[in-house]
Amino acid sequence: AQGLVESGGGSVQAGGSLRLSCAASGYTSSNECVAWFRQAPGKEREGVAASNTDITGTYYADSVKGRFTISQDNAKTTVYLQMNSLKPEDTAMYYCAARNFICFSNSWSTGTDYNDWGQGTQVTVSS
């Protein structure tokens, strides 16, 4: 994927929901891994969720399992992150990223493996 652009961030109260979108302007093949990462001030970047573009596997950080869902549109040009039951600790800049090989369960959250990144969208959750 190329030209990733995130949208959908904002400010919500704890317990609320947001849906982030990541649109790709370039061709998206069927064997890419697309992922969402986040970085809070003073903290390291962490992987949140990832999915193969052929939807053969989805992966989540333990901290968001059961609350966040990654999905794609049928054209495979937009990736979504549905975030429910948001917590103040979910506050961060969220980035989407893509790489030209599939996700693996033991490496999907390695940020340096991704070659395309969006500019980020801010999510702020207040208590």
Coordinates of C-alpha atoms in Angstrom, one line a residue:
A1 CA 0.0 0.0 0.0
Q2 CA 1.1 3.6 -0.6
G3 CA 0.0 7.0 0.4
L4 CA -1.7 6.0 3.7
V5 CA -3.9 8.6 5.2
E6 CA -5.6 8.2 8.6
S7 CA -8.7 9.9 9.8
G8 CA -11.4 9.5 12.5
G9 CA -9.4 10.5 15.6
G10 CA -10.9 12.8 18.2
S11 CA -11.7 13.3 21.9
V12 CA -14.1 11.0 23.7
Q13 CA -15.0 10.1 27.3
A14 CA -14.0 6.8 28.8
G15 CA -16.3 4.0 27.7
G16 CA -16.9 5.7 24.3
S17 CA -16.1 4.5 20.8
L18 CA -14.2 5.8 17.8
R19 CA -13.6 4.3 14.4
L20 CA -10.3 5.1 12.7
S21 CA -9.9 4.8 8.9
C22 CA -6.7 4.4 6.9
A23 CA -7.1 5.0 3.2
A24 CA -4.4 3.8 0.7
S25 CA -3.9 5.8 -2.5
G26 CA -1.8 3.1 -4.1
Y27 CA -2.3 -0.5 -5.1
T28 CA -2.9 -2.9 -2.3
S29 CA -2.0 -6.4 -3.1
S30 CA -3.5 -9.5 -1.4
N31 CA -0.4 -10.4 0.5
E32 CA 0.3 -7.3 2.6
C33 CA 0.1 -6.8 6.3
V34 CA -1.6 -3.7 7.4
A35 CA -1.4 -2.6 11.0
W36 CA -2.3 0.1 13.5
F37 CA 0.3 1.4 15.9
R38 CA 0.1 4.0 18.6
Q39 CA 2.5 6.2 20.5
A40 CA 1.7 8.2 23.7
P41 CA 3.9 11.0 24.9
G42 CA 7.0 9.7 26.6
K43 CA 6.2 6.1 25.6
E44 CA 7.5 3.7 23.0
R45 CA 5.4 3.0 19.9
E46 CA 3.4 -0.1 20.2
G47 CA 1.5 -2.3 17.9
V48 CA -2.3 -2.3 18.4
A49 CA -3.7 -4.6 15.7
A50 CA -2.8 -6.0 12.4
S51 CA -4.4 -7.9 9.5
N52 CA -3.4 -9.6 6.3
T53 CA -5.0 -8.0 3.3
D54 CA -6.3 -11.4 2.3
I55 CA -8.0 -11.6 5.7
T56 CA -6.3 -14.8 6.7
G57 CA -5.2 -13.5 10.1
T58 CA -5.8 -10.8 12.5
Y59 CA -3.7 -9.9 15.5
Y60 CA -4.2 -7.7 18.6
A61 CA -2.2 -6.4 21.5
D62 CA -3.4 -7.9 24.8
S63 CA -4.3 -4.5 26.0
V64 CA -7.0 -4.0 23.3
K65 CA -8.3 -7.6 22.8
G66 CA -12.1 -7.7 23.0
R67 CA -12.3 -3.9 22.6
F68 CA -10.7 -3.1 19.2
T69 CA -11.5 -4.7 15.9
I70 CA -9.4 -4.3 12.7
S71 CA -11.2 -4.7 9.4
Q72 CA -11.0 -3.8 5.7
D73 CA -13.4 -2.7 3.0
N74 CA -14.0 -5.1 0.1
A75 CA -11.7 -3.1 -2.2
K76 CA -8.9 -3.5 0.3
T77 CA -8.0 0.1 0.0
T78 CA -9.2 1.2 3.5
V79 CA -8.4 -0.4 6.8
Y80 CA -10.5 0.4 9.9
L81 CA -9.9 0.2 13.6
Q82 CA -13.1 0.1 15.6
M83 CA -12.3 1.1 19.1
N84 CA -14.9 0.4 21.8
S85 CA -14.9 0.8 25.6
L86 CA -12.1 3.3 25.3
K87 CA -9.9 4.0 28.3
P88 CA -7.8 7.0 29.2
E89 CA -4.7 4.8 28.6
D90 CA -5.7 4.4 25.0
T91 CA -4.8 8.1 24.5
A92 CA -2.1 8.3 21.9
M93 CA -1.3 9.2 18.3
Y94 CA -2.5 6.3 16.1
Y95 CA -0.7 5.4 12.9
C96 CA -1.5 2.9 10.2
A97 CA 1.3 1.1 8.4
A98 CA 1.7 -1.5 5.7
R99 CA 4.4 -3.9 4.6
N100 CA 4.7 -6.0 1.5
F101 CA 4.7 -9.4 3.2
I102 CA 2.1 -11.1 5.4
C103 CA 1.7 -10.7 9.1
F104 CA 3.2 -13.3 11.4
S105 CA 2.0 -13.9 15.0
N106 CA 5.5 -13.3 16.4
S107 CA 6.4 -10.2 14.4
W108 CA 3.4 -8.2 13.4
S109 CA 4.1 -5.6 15.9
T110 CA 7.7 -4.9 14.8
G111 CA 7.4 -1.4 13.5
T112 CA 10.7 -1.4 11.6
D113 CA 9.3 -4.1 9.3
Y114 CA 6.8 -1.7 7.9
N115 CA 7.7 0.5 4.9
D116 CA 4.7 2.7 4.5
W117 CA 3.3 4.9 7.3
G118 CA 0.5 7.4 7.6
Q119 CA 0.8 10.8 9.3
G120 CA -1.2 9.8 12.3
T121 CA -4.5 10.7 14.0
Q122 CA -4.8 11.8 17.6
V123 CA -7.1 9.9 20.0
T124 CA -7.8 11.4 23.4
V125 CA -9.8 9.6 26.0
S126 CA -10.8 11.5 29.1
S127 CA -11.9 10.0 32.4

